[in-house]
CSV table of C-alpha atoms (C1' of nucleotides) in Angstrom, one decimal:
chain,number,residue,atom,x,y,z
A,236,MET,CA,0.0,0.0,0.0
A,237,VAL,CA,1.2,3.4,-0.9
A,238,VAL,CA,1.2,5.9,2.0
A,239,LYS,CA,1.3,9.5,1.1
A,240,LYS,CA,4.2,11.2,2.8
A,241,GLN,CA,2.8,13.9,4.9
A,242,LYS,CA,4.8,16.8,6.2
A,243,GLN,CA,4.9,16.7,10.0
A,244,THR,CA,3.8,20.1,11.1
A,245,LYS,CA,2.9,21.0,14.7
A,246,GLN,CA,-0.7,20.9,13.7
A,247,SER,CA,-0.6,17.5,12.1
A,248,ILE,CA,1.1,16.0,15.1
A,249,ASN,CA,-1.5,17.6,17.4
A,250,ARG,CA,-4.2,16.2,15.2
A,251,GLN,CA,-2.9,12.7,15.4
A,252,GLU,CA,-2.6,12.9,19.1
A,253,LEU,CA,-6.0,14.4,19.6
A,254,GLU,CA,-7.7,11.8,17.3
A,255,ALA,CA,-6.0,9.0,19.3
A,256,ARG,CA,-7.1,10.6,22.6
A,257,ILE,CA,-10.7,10.9,21.3
A,258,LEU,CA,-10.8,7.3,20.2
A,259,ARG,CA,-9.5,6.1,23.6
A,260,SER,CA,-12.1,8.3,25.3
A,261,ALA,CA,-14.9,7.1,23.1
A,262,GLU,CA,-13.9,3.5,23.8
A,263,ILE,CA,-14.2,4.1,27.5
A,264,VAL,CA,-17.6,5.7,27.3
A,265,PHE,CA,-19.0,3.3,24.7
A,266,ALA,CA,-17.8,0.4,26.8
A,267,GLU,CA,-19.6,1.6,29.8
A,268,LYS,CA,-22.8,3.0,28.3
A,269,GLY,CA,-23.2,1.3,25.0
A,270,TYR,CA,-23.9,3.2,21.8
A,271,ASN,CA,-27.2,4.7,22.7
A,272,GLY,CA,-26.3,5.6,26.2
A,273,SER,CA,-23.2,7.4,25.2
A,274,SER,CA,-23.5,11.1,24.4
A,275,MET,CA,-21.0,13.1,22.4
A,276,GLU,CA,-20.9,15.5,25.3
A,277,ALA,CA,-19.7,12.7,27.6
A,278,ILE,CA,-17.1,11.6,25.2
A,279,ALA,CA,-15.9,15.1,24.7
A,280,ALA,CA,-15.7,15.6,28.5
A,281,VAL,CA,-13.5,12.5,28.9
A,282,ALA,CA,-11.3,13.7,26.0
A,283,LYS,CA,-11.2,17.1,27.6
A,284,ILE,CA,-12.4,19.0,24.6
A,285,SER,CA,-15.7,20.7,23.7
A,286,LYS,CA,-18.5,18.8,22.1
A,287,GLN,CA,-18.3,21.0,19.1
A,288,ASN,CA,-14.6,20.3,18.7
A,289,LEU,CA,-15.3,16.6,19.0
A,290,ILE,CA,-17.8,16.9,16.2
A,291,TYR,CA,-15.2,18.7,14.1
A,292,TYR,CA,-12.9,15.7,14.3
A,293,PHE,CA,-15.6,13.0,14.0
A,294,SER,CA,-18.6,14.5,12.3
A,295,ASN,CA,-21.1,12.2,13.9
A,296,LYS,CA,-21.5,9.7,16.6
A,297,GLU,CA,-22.1,6.7,14.4
A,298,LEU,CA,-18.9,7.3,12.5
A,299,LEU,CA,-16.9,7.6,15.7
A,300,TYR,CA,-18.5,4.4,17.0
A,301,LYS,CA,-17.6,2.5,13.9
A,302,ARG,CA,-14.0,3.7,14.1
A,303,VAL,CA,-13.7,2.4,17.6
A,304,LEU,CA,-15.2,-1.0,16.6
A,305,LYS,CA,-13.1,-1.3,13.6
A,306,GLU,CA,-9.9,-0.5,15.4
A,307,MET,CA,-10.6,-3.3,17.9
A,308,LEU,CA,-11.5,-5.8,15.3
A,309,ASP,CA,-8.4,-5.0,13.2
A,310,ILE,CA,-6.3,-5.7,16.2
A,311,TRP,CA,-8.1,-9.0,16.8
A,312,ILE,CA,-7.9,-10.2,13.3
A,313,GLU,CA,-4.2,-9.3,13.2
A,314,LYS,CA,-3.2,-10.9,16.5
A,315,LEU,CA,-5.4,-14.0,16.2
A,316,SER,CA,-4.2,-15.3,12.9
A,317,PHE,CA,-3.9,-19.0,13.6
A,318,LEU,CA,-0.8,-19.5,11.6
A,319,GLU,CA,1.4,-22.5,11.9
A,320,LYS,CA,5.1,-21.7,12.1
A,321,ASP,CA,7.4,-24.4,11.0
A,322,GLY,CA,7.9,-27.1,13.5
A,323,ASP,CA,5.0,-26.0,15.7
A,324,THR,CA,2.9,-28.7,17.2
A,325,PRO,CA,-0.9,-28.2,17.4
A,326,GLU,CA,-0.5,-27.8,21.1
A,327,GLN,CA,2.0,-25.0,20.7
A,328,VAL,CA,-0.2,-23.2,18.1
A,329,ILE,CA,-3.3,-23.4,20.4
A,330,ARG,CA,-1.4,-22.5,23.4
A,331,ARG,CA,-0.1,-19.3,21.7
A,332,TYR,CA,-3.6,-18.6,20.5
A,333,VAL,CA,-5.1,-18.7,24.0
A,334,HIS,CA,-2.2,-16.6,25.2
A,335,GLU,CA,-2.8,-13.9,22.6
A,336,LYS,CA,-6.5,-13.8,23.2
A,337,MET,CA,-6.0,-13.5,26.9
A,338,GLN,CA,-3.5,-10.6,26.3
A,339,LEU,CA,-6.1,-8.9,24.2
A,340,SER,CA,-8.7,-9.1,27.0
A,341,ARG,CA,-6.2,-7.6,29.4
A,342,LEU,CA,-4.9,-4.9,27.1
A,343,TYR,CA,-8.1,-3.9,25.4
A,344,PRO,CA,-10.9,-4.5,27.9
A,345,ASN,CA,-12.9,-1.5,26.7
A,346,GLY,CA,-12.7,-2.4,23.0
A,347,SER,CA,-13.8,-5.9,24.0
A,348,LYS,CA,-16.8,-4.5,25.8
A,349,VAL,CA,-17.8,-2.3,23.0
A,350,PHE,CA,-17.7,-5.3,20.7
A,351,ALA,CA,-19.7,-7.4,23.2
A,352,HIS,CA,-22.4,-4.8,23.5
A,353,GLU,CA,-22.6,-4.7,19.7
A,354,ILE,CA,-22.9,-8.4,19.2
A,355,ILE,CA,-25.4,-8.9,22.0
A,356,SER,CA,-27.4,-6.1,20.4
A,357,GLY,CA,-27.6,-8.0,17.1
A,358,ALA,CA,-24.6,-6.4,15.5
A,359,PRO,CA,-26.5,-3.8,13.6
A,360,MET,CA,-23.3,-2.1,12.4
A,361,LEU,CA,-21.0,-5.1,12.3
A,362,LYS,CA,-22.7,-8.0,10.6
A,363,ASP,CA,-21.1,-7.3,7.2
A,364,TYR,CA,-17.7,-7.0,8.7
A,365,LEU,CA,-18.1,-10.3,10.5
A,366,VAL,CA,-19.1,-12.1,7.3
A,367,SER,CA,-16.4,-10.5,5.2
A,368,HIS,CA,-13.5,-10.7,7.7
A,369,LEU,CA,-14.1,-13.0,10.6
A,370,LYS,CA,-15.8,-15.8,8.8
A,371,PRO,CA,-13.0,-16.6,6.3
A,372,GLN,CA,-10.5,-16.7,9.1
A,373,PHE,CA,-12.8,-18.9,11.2
A,374,GLU,CA,-13.3,-21.3,8.4
A,375,ARG,CA,-9.6,-21.6,7.7
A,376,ASP,CA,-8.8,-22.2,11.3
A,377,VAL,CA,-11.5,-24.8,11.7
A,378,LYS,CA,-10.2,-26.6,8.7
A,379,LEU,CA,-6.8,-26.7,10.2
A,380,VAL,CA,-8.0,-28.1,13.5
A,381,LYS,CA,-10.0,-30.7,11.6
A,382,SER,CA,-6.9,-31.7,9.7
A,383,TRP,CA,-5.0,-32.2,13.0
A,384,ILE,CA,-7.8,-34.4,14.2
A,385,SER,CA,-7.8,-36.5,11.0
A,386,LYS,CA,-4.0,-36.9,11.4
A,387,GLY,CA,-4.5,-38.1,15.0
A,388,LEU,CA,-2.5,-35.2,16.4
A,389,ILE,CA,-5.3,-34.2,18.8
A,390,ALA,CA,-8.4,-35.7,20.2
A,391,ASP,CA,-11.5,-35.9,18.1
A,392,ILE,CA,-13.2,-32.8,19.4
A,393,ASP,CA,-15.8,-30.4,17.9
A,394,ALA,CA,-13.6,-27.9,16.1
A,395,GLU,CA,-16.2,-25.1,15.7
A,396,HIS,CA,-17.3,-25.3,19.3
A,397,LEU,CA,-13.7,-25.5,20.5
A,398,PHE,CA,-13.3,-22.0,19.1
A,399,PHE,CA,-16.5,-20.7,20.6
A,400,THR,CA,-15.4,-22.0,24.0
A,401,ILE,CA,-11.9,-20.5,23.8
A,402,TRP,CA,-13.3,-17.2,22.7
A,403,ALA,CA,-15.9,-17.2,25.5
A,404,ALA,CA,-13.5,-18.4,28.2
A,405,THR,CA,-10.9,-15.7,27.4
A,406,GLN,CA,-13.2,-12.8,26.5
A,407,THR,CA,-15.1,-13.2,29.8
A,408,TYR,CA,-12.1,-11.8,31.6
A,409,ALA,CA,-12.6,-8.5,29.8
A,410,ASP,CA,-16.4,-8.3,29.6
A,411,PHE,CA,-17.4,-9.9,32.9
A,412,SER,CA,-14.5,-8.6,34.9
A,413,LEU,CA,-16.8,-6.8,37.2
A,414,GLN,CA,-18.6,-10.0,38.2
A,415,MET,CA,-15.3,-11.6,39.0
A,416,GLU,CA,-14.2,-8.7,41.0
A,417,VAL,CA,-17.3,-9.0,43.1
A,418,LEU,CA,-16.9,-12.7,43.6
A,419,LEU,CA,-13.2,-12.6,44.3
A,420,VAL,CA,-13.6,-9.5,46.5
A,421,LYS,CA,-11.2,-7.2,44.5
A,422,THR,CA,-11.4,-3.8,43.2
A,423,SER,CA,-9.9,-4.8,39.9
A,424,LEU,CA,-8.3,-7.8,38.3
A,425,ASP,CA,-4.5,-7.6,38.6
A,426,GLU,CA,-1.6,-9.2,36.8
A,427,ASP,CA,-1.7,-12.2,39.1
A,428,ASP,CA,-5.4,-12.8,38.4
A,429,PHE,CA,-4.7,-12.8,34.7
A,430,GLU,CA,-1.9,-15.2,35.1
A,431,ARG,CA,-4.0,-17.6,37.1
A,432,ALA,CA,-6.8,-17.2,34.6
A,433,GLU,CA,-4.5,-17.8,31.6
A,434,SER,CA,-3.0,-20.9,33.1
A,435,ALA,CA,-6.4,-22.2,34.1
A,436,VAL,CA,-7.9,-21.7,30.7
A,437,THR,CA,-4.8,-23.0,28.9
A,438,GLU,CA,-4.8,-26.2,31.0
A,439,PHE,CA,-8.5,-26.6,30.4
A,440,VAL,CA,-8.1,-26.3,26.6
A,441,MET,CA,-5.0,-28.5,26.6
A,442,ARG,CA,-6.9,-31.3,28.4
A,443,ALA,CA,-9.8,-30.9,25.9
A,444,LEU,CA,-7.3,-31.5,23.1
A,445,GLY,CA,-6.3,-34.7,24.8
A,446,ALA,CA,-2.8,-33.7,25.5
A,447,LYS,CA,-1.0,-36.3,27.6
A,448,LYS,CA,1.2,-34.0,29.7
A,449,ILE,CA,-0.2,-30.9,31.1
A,450,ASN,CA,2.9,-29.0,32.4
B,213,MET,CA,-44.1,-16.8,53.6
B,214,VAL,CA,-47.7,-15.9,54.0
B,215,VAL,CA,-49.4,-15.0,50.7
B,216,LYS,CA,-52.5,-13.0,50.9
B,217,LYS,CA,-55.4,-14.8,49.3
B,218,GLN,CA,-56.6,-12.6,46.4
B,219,LYS,CA,-60.0,-12.9,44.8
B,220,GLN,CA,-59.6,-13.8,41.2
B,221,THR,CA,-61.6,-11.2,39.3
B,222,LYS,CA,-61.6,-10.8,35.5
B,223,GLN,CA,-59.6,-7.7,36.1
B,224,SER,CA,-56.9,-9.3,38.3
B,225,ILE,CA,-56.5,-12.1,35.8
B,226,ASN,CA,-56.0,-9.6,33.0
B,227,ARG,CA,-53.6,-7.7,35.1
B,228,GLN,CA,-51.4,-10.7,35.7
B,229,GLU,CA,-51.4,-11.6,32.0
B,230,LEU,CA,-50.6,-8.1,30.9
B,231,GLU,CA,-47.9,-7.7,33.4
B,232,ALA,CA,-46.3,-10.9,32.2
B,233,ARG,CA,-46.6,-9.7,28.6
B,234,ILE,CA,-45.0,-6.4,29.5
B,235,LEU,CA,-42.1,-8.1,31.2
B,236,ARG,CA,-41.5,-10.4,28.2
B,237,SER,CA,-41.7,-7.4,25.9
B,238,ALA,CA,-39.3,-5.4,28.0
B,239,GLU,CA,-36.9,-8.3,28.1
B,240,ILE,CA,-36.8,-8.4,24.3
B,241,VAL,CA,-36.2,-4.7,24.0
B,242,PHE,CA,-33.7,-4.4,26.8
B,243,ALA,CA,-31.8,-7.4,25.4
B,244,GLU,CA,-31.4,-5.7,22.1
B,245,LYS,CA,-30.9,-2.1,23.1
B,246,GLY,CA,-29.6,-2.1,26.6
B,247,TYR,CA,-31.0,0.1,29.3
B,248,ASN,CA,-30.3,3.4,27.8
B,249,GLY,CA,-31.1,2.5,24.3
B,250,SER,CA,-34.6,1.2,25.2
B,251,SER,CA,-37.5,3.6,25.3
B,252,MET,CA,-40.7,3.1,27.1
B,253,GLU,CA,-42.4,3.7,23.9
B,254,ALA,CA,-40.6,0.9,22.2
B,255,ILE,CA,-41.4,-1.5,25.0
B,256,ALA,CA,-45.1,-0.4,24.9
B,257,ALA,CA,-45.2,-1.0,21.2
B,258,VAL,CA,-43.9,-4.6,21.5
B,259,ALA,CA,-46.4,-5.2,24.2
B,260,LYS,CA,-49.1,-3.6,22.0
B,261,ILE,CA,-50.2,-1.1,24.6
B,262,SER,CA,-49.8,2.6,24.9
B,263,LYS,CA,-46.9,4.2,26.6
B,264,GLN,CA,-49.1,5.7,29.2
B,265,ASN,CA,-50.6,2.4,30.0
B,266,LEU,CA,-47.2,0.8,30.3
B,267,ILE,CA,-46.3,3.5,32.8
B,268,TYR,CA,-49.6,2.8,34.6
B,269,TYR,CA,-48.3,-0.8,35.2
B,270,PHE,CA,-44.6,0.0,35.8
B,271,SER,CA,-44.4,3.6,37.0
B,272,ASN,CA,-40.9,4.1,35.6
B,273,LYS,CA,-38.3,2.6,33.4
B,274,GLU,CA,-35.7,1.8,36.1
B,275,LEU,CA,-38.3,-0.2,38.1
B,276,LEU,CA,-39.3,-2.2,35.0
B,277,TYR,CA,-35.7,-2.9,34.2
B,278,LYS,CA,-34.9,-4.1,37.7
B,279,ARG,CA,-37.9,-6.4,37.6
B,280,VAL,CA,-36.7,-7.9,34.4
B,281,LEU,CA,-33.2,-8.4,35.8
B,282,LYS,CA,-34.4,-9.8,39.1
B,283,GLU,CA,-36.7,-12.3,37.4
B,284,MET,CA,-33.8,-13.7,35.4
B,285,LEU,CA,-31.5,-13.8,38.4
B,286,ASP,CA,-34.0,-15.6,40.5
B,287,ILE,CA,-34.4,-18.2,37.9
B,288,TRP,CA,-30.6,-18.6,37.7
B,289,ILE,CA,-30.1,-18.8,41.4
B,290,GLU,CA,-32.8,-21.4,41.7
B,291,LYS,CA,-31.7,-23.6,38.8
B,292,LEU,CA,-28.0,-23.5,39.5
B,293,SER,CA,-27.9,-24.6,43.1
B,294,PHE,CA,-25.0,-26.9,43.1
B,295,LEU,CA,-26.5,-29.4,45.5
B,296,GLU,CA,-25.2,-32.9,45.9
B,297,LYS,CA,-27.9,-35.4,45.9
B,298,ASP,CA,-27.1,-38.6,47.8
B,299,GLY,CA,-24.9,-40.9,45.8
B,300,ASP,CA,-23.9,-38.3,43.2
B,301,THR,CA,-20.4,-38.3,42.0
B,302,PRO,CA,-18.7,-34.9,41.3
B,303,GLU,CA,-18.9,-35.8,37.7
B,304,GLN,CA,-22.6,-36.2,37.8
B,305,VAL,CA,-23.1,-32.9,39.7
B,306,ILE,CA,-21.0,-30.9,37.3
B,307,ARG,CA,-22.6,-32.6,34.3
B,308,ARG,CA,-26.0,-31.6,35.6
B,309,TYR,CA,-24.8,-28.1,36.3
B,310,VAL,CA,-23.5,-27.6,32.7
B,311,HIS,CA,-26.7,-29.0,31.4
B,312,GLU,CA,-28.9,-26.7,33.5
B,313,LYS,CA,-26.8,-23.6,32.5
B,314,MET,CA,-27.1,-24.6,28.9
B,315,GLN,CA,-30.8,-24.9,29.2
B,316,LEU,CA,-31.0,-21.5,30.6
B,317,SER,CA,-29.1,-20.0,27.7
B,318,ARG,CA,-31.5,-21.7,25.3
B,319,LEU,CA,-34.7,-20.9,27.2
B,320,TYR,CA,-33.9,-17.4,28.3
B,321,PRO,CA,-31.6,-15.8,25.8
B,322,ASN,CA,-33.1,-12.4,26.2
B,323,GLY,CA,-32.8,-12.3,30.0
B,324,SER,CA,-29.2,-13.5,29.6
B,325,LYS,CA,-28.5,-10.7,27.3
B,326,VAL,CA,-30.0,-8.1,29.6
B,327,PHE,CA,-27.8,-9.4,32.3
B,328,ALA,CA,-24.7,-9.3,30.1
B,329,HIS,CA,-25.3,-5.7,29.1
B,330,GLU,CA,-25.7,-4.9,32.7
B,331,ILE,CA,-22.5,-6.5,33.9
B,332,ILE,CA,-20.5,-5.2,31.0
B,333,SER,CA,-21.7,-1.7,31.8
B,334,GLY,CA,-20.4,-2.0,35.4
B,335,ALA,CA,-23.6,-3.4,36.9
B,336,PRO,CA,-24.9,0.0,38.2
B,337,MET,CA,-28.1,-1.6,39.4
B,338,LEU,CA,-27.0,-5.0,40.2
B,339,LYS,CA,-23.8,-4.9,42.2
B,340,ASP,CA,-25.6,-5.2,45.6
B,341,TYR,CA,-27.6,-8.2,44.4
B,342,LEU,CA,-24.4,-9.9,43.2
B,343,VAL,CA,-22.8,-9.4,46.5
B,344,SER,CA,-25.8,-10.5,48.6
B,345,HIS,CA,-27.1,-13.4,46.5
B,346,LEU,CA,-24.5,-14.7,43.9
B,347,LYS,CA,-21.4,-14.4,46.1
B,348,PRO,CA,-22.5,-16.7,48.9
B,349,GLN,CA,-23.6,-19.4,46.4
B,350,PHE,CA,-20.3,-19.0,44.5
B,351,GLU,CA,-18.3,-19.4,47.7
B,352,ARG,CA,-20.2,-22.4,48.8
B,353,ASP,CA,-19.8,-24.1,45.4
B,354,VAL,CA,-16.1,-23.3,45.2
B,355,LYS,CA,-15.6,-24.8,48.6
B,356,LEU,CA,-17.4,-28.0,47.5
B,357,VAL,CA,-15.2,-28.3,44.4
B,358,LYS,CA,-12.1,-27.8,46.5
B,359,SER,CA,-13.2,-30.5,48.9
B,360,TRP,CA,-13.5,-32.9,45.9
B,361,ILE,CA,-10.0,-32.0,44.9
B,362,SER,CA,-8.6,-32.6,48.4
B,363,LYS,CA,-10.3,-36.0,48.5
B,364,GLY,CA,-8.8,-36.8,45.1
B,365,LEU,CA,-12.1,-37.2,43.4
B,366,ILE,CA,-11.2,-34.8,40.6
B,367,ALA,CA,-8.0,-33.3,39.2
B,368,ASP,CA,-6.3,-30.5,40.9
B,369,ILE,CA,-7.8,-27.6,39.0
B,370,ASP,CA,-8.5,-24.0,39.8
B,371,ALA,CA,-11.9,-24.1,41.3
B,372,GLU,CA,-12.8,-20.4,40.9
B,373,HIS,CA,-11.7,-20.2,37.3
B,374,LEU,CA,-13.5,-23.5,36.5
B,375,PHE,CA,-16.7,-21.7,37.3
B,376,PHE,CA,-15.8,-18.6,35.3
B,377,THR,CA,-15.0,-20.9,32.3
B,378,ILE,CA,-18.2,-22.9,32.6
B,379,TRP,CA,-20.3,-19.7,32.9
B,380,ALA,CA,-18.6,-18.1,29.9
B,381,ALA,CA,-18.7,-21.2,27.7
B,382,THR,CA,-22.4,-21.8,28.3
B,383,GLN,CA,-23.6,-18.2,28.4
B,384,THR,CA,-21.9,-17.4,25.1
B,385,TYR,CA,-24.6,-19.5,23.4
B,386,ALA,CA,-27.2,-16.9,24.5
B,387,ASP,CA,-25.2,-13.7,24.3
B,388,PHE,CA,-23.1,-14.3,21.2
B,389,SER,CA,-25.5,-16.4,19.3
B,390,LEU,CA,-25.5,-13.9,16.5
B,391,GLN,CA,-21.8,-14.3,16.0
B,392,MET,CA,-22.2,-18.1,15.8
B,393,GLU,CA,-25.1,-17.8,13.4
B,394,VAL,CA,-22.9,-15.7,11.1
B,395,LEU,CA,-20.0,-18.1,11.4
B,396,LEU,CA,-22.1,-21.3,11.0
B,397,VAL,CA,-24.2,-19.7,8.3
B,398,LYS,CA,-27.6,-20.1,10.0
B,399,THR,CA,-30.5,-17.8,10.7
B,400,SER,CA,-30.8,-19.0,14.2
B,401,LEU,CA,-29.3,-21.7,16.5
B,402,ASP,CA,-31.6,-24.7,16.5
B,403,GLU,CA,-32.0,-27.6,18.9
B,404,ASP,CA,-29.3,-29.6,17.1
B,405,ASP,CA,-26.8,-26.7,17.6
B,406,PHE,CA,-27.6,-26.6,21.3
B,407,GLU,CA,-27.1,-30.3,21.6
B,408,ARG,CA,-23.8,-30.2,19.8
B,409,ALA,CA,-22.8,-27.3,22.0
B,410,GLU,CA,-23.8,-29.0,25.2
B,411,SER,CA,-22.0,-32.2,24.4
B,412,ALA,CA,-18.9,-30.3,23.3
B,413,VAL,CA,-18.8,-28.1,26.4
B,414,THR,CA,-19.6,-31.0,28.7
B,415,GLU,CA,-16.8,-33.1,27.2
B,416,PHE,CA,-14.3,-30.3,27.6
B,417,VAL,CA,-15.3,-29.8,31.3
B,418,MET,CA,-15.2,-33.5,32.0
B,419,ARG,CA,-11.7,-33.8,30.6
B,420,ALA,CA,-10.6,-30.8,32.6
B,421,LEU,CA,-11.9,-32.6,35.7
B,422,GLY,CA,-9.6,-35.5,34.8
B,423,ALA,CA,-12.5,-38.0,34.2
B,424,LYS,CA,-11.1,-41.2,32.8
B,425,LYS,CA,-13.9,-42.1,30.5
B,426,ILE,CA,-15.6,-39.5,28.4
B,427,ASN,CA,-18.7,-41.2,27.0
C,190,DG,C1',-78.9,0.8,39.7
C,191,DT,C1',-75.6,3.5,42.1
C,192,DT,C1',-71.1,4.2,43.7
C,193,DA,C1',-66.2,3.3,44.1
C,194,DT,C1',-62.3,1.3,42.2
C,195,DT,C1',-59.5,0.0,38.6
C,196,DG,C1',-57.9,0.5,33.9
C,197,DC,C1',-56.7,3.4,30.1
C,198,DT,C1',-55.8,7.5,26.9
C,199,DG,C1',-54.7,12.2,24.9
C,200,DA,C1',-52.5,16.4,25.7
C,201,DC,C1',-48.7,18.3,27.6
C,202,DC,C1',-44.0,19.5,29.9
C,203,DG,C1',-39.1,19.7,30.9
C,204,DA,C1',-34.6,17.8,30.1
C,205,DA,C1',-31.2,15.9,27.3
C,206,DA,C1',-28.9,15.3,23.2
C,207,DA,C1',-27.5,15.5,18.1
C,208,DG,C1',-26.0,18.4,15.1
C,209,DA,C1',-26.1,23.0,12.2
C,210,DC,C1',-24.1,27.5,11.8
C,211,DA,C1',-21.5,31.5,12.3
C,212,DA,C1',-18.0,33.7,14.3
C,213,DG,C1',-13.5,34.0,16.2
C,214,DT,C1',-8.5,32.2,16.8
C,215,DT,C1',-4.2,29.9,15.7
C,216,DC,C1',-0.9,28.4,12.5
C,217,DA,C1',1.8,27.7,8.2
C,218,DA,C1',3.1,28.9,3.6
C,219,DA,C1',4.1,32.6,0.3
D,201,DT,C1',3.1,40.5,6.8
D,202,DT,C1',-0.6,38.9,4.5
D,203,DT,C1',-3.7,35.2,3.2
D,204,DG,C1',-6.0,31.0,3.5
D,205,DA,C1',-6.5,26.8,5.8
D,206,DA,C1',-7.0,24.4,10.1
D,207,DC,C1',-8.9,24.5,14.6
D,208,DT,C1',-12.1,26.0,18.4
D,209,DT,C1',-16.2,27.7,20.7
D,210,DG,C1',-21.0,29.8,21.7
D,211,DT,C1',-25.6,29.8,20.2
D,212,DC,C1',-29.6,27.8,18.4
D,213,DT,C1',-32.9,24.4,16.5
D,214,DT,C1',-35.0,20.1,16.3
D,215,DT,C1',-36.1,15.7,18.0
D,216,DT,C1',-36.6,12.2,21.4
D,217,DC,C1',-37.8,10.6,25.7
D,218,DG,C1',-39.3,10.0,30.5
D,219,DG,C1',-42.9,11.2,33.1
D,220,DT,C1',-47.3,14.1,34.7
D,221,DC,C1',-52.1,15.1,34.8
D,222,DA,C1',-56.9,15.4,34.0
D,223,DG,C1',-60.5,13.0,32.4
D,224,DC,C1',-62.9,9.1,30.3
D,225,DA,C1',-64.3,4.0,30.3
D,226,DA,C1',-64.9,-0.5,32.2
D,227,DT,C1',-65.5,-3.3,36.0
D,228,DA,C1',-66.5,-4.7,40.8
D,229,DA,C1',-68.9,-3.9,45.2
D,230,DC,C1',-73.0,-2.7,47.5
DNA sequence: GTTATTGCTGACCGAAAAGACAAGTTCAAA
DNA sequence: TTTGAACTTGTCTTTTCGGTCAGCAATAAC
């Protein structure tokens, strides 16, 4: 792809920084309030600019929302490519997959929540993207898992539902973190919690694959 | 508890029916739009009554929302008591637990979604309920699982995170059903899908517990 | 049948929010 | 230093929404 070389003026730098700050702010508000519950005013307040200025950068709410969603999804698609490196065993591939997904829950909890709100709501703004981007990757990954099964490398499990379970089990640490905080009596999930979570989920998945040795 | 005997007039019967219809309608709308995105007008439209009449039955939106949430949670708490019946093995208890949870996802997808929206949003109206009702049950259930571990009845797994994983893996079939429909190229998840899902999840959990035989 | 209670509706209000618009300010290039 | 573009803000309009209120209609109690 050709990227137009842009002169870096004081303005253009400010612009980039401010856009990024707006997107982060929007993510926070959308995660907490959903699309309808979030006002441009509230987002502007978090970004510490006026509402009118926010509208100058993102001319309307829907556009801003879609940008937030798309940023999250692009990161996911990128990080979760289920590629086999040479010499990797299925176990290694899946282990890395779970690790990456868990990282994403930890690093981008707000984006994850925005996505969750959107899917639960019937994905009015996202369905096309799911079909065009997520589905091909899903189908490729399922095919790979099935080939492992037919080669006898892993147990004969339900490949599609394996993915659903991995996604659910990892994403829950972003979306439902509040429930866990209440149950574990913590104000927020810390690094240790995520480590425990990751090793619990990893072990869970490894056993599902029929791995002989766990550690 | 003493229940006051109420005369069953034509009016009181209608009232009960209409209240129930309103609650079902509210559940549908809240599931799709979340609290903020749902208008009383929209709920009234689904229930096929006027907005004013809706307000006559439920004097404000917050109250209606809390009723919807509470109904769902009461059902969950009731169905998901992790009680050992005499002679049950841990495997049987957990198998039944997964089965019940899966049933709830199938039978009450809308209530589940309302709950999910609420938790993701930081549970502004639910935190107290979680602490007072869900937490004690969780702690009791975790204790039981840990006792099984110490008796060597099941593998040495992380009890807390086992629950988180089971909840996530089962609830995802209600909350994220749209994503699955897209990926599996279906208009809705049918009975077969739920059966496949349940047996996949059950098998995963059973393996995690270290069960020797799967089928 | 008369009265009291319950159920229901149309008209209205105030608050919040999206966005348009115009005016002013800062900055970079000539 | 001037000029035009990029940036910022205050004001205003329109729409949506939660909720009130007065009055009408149906039903139950006597």
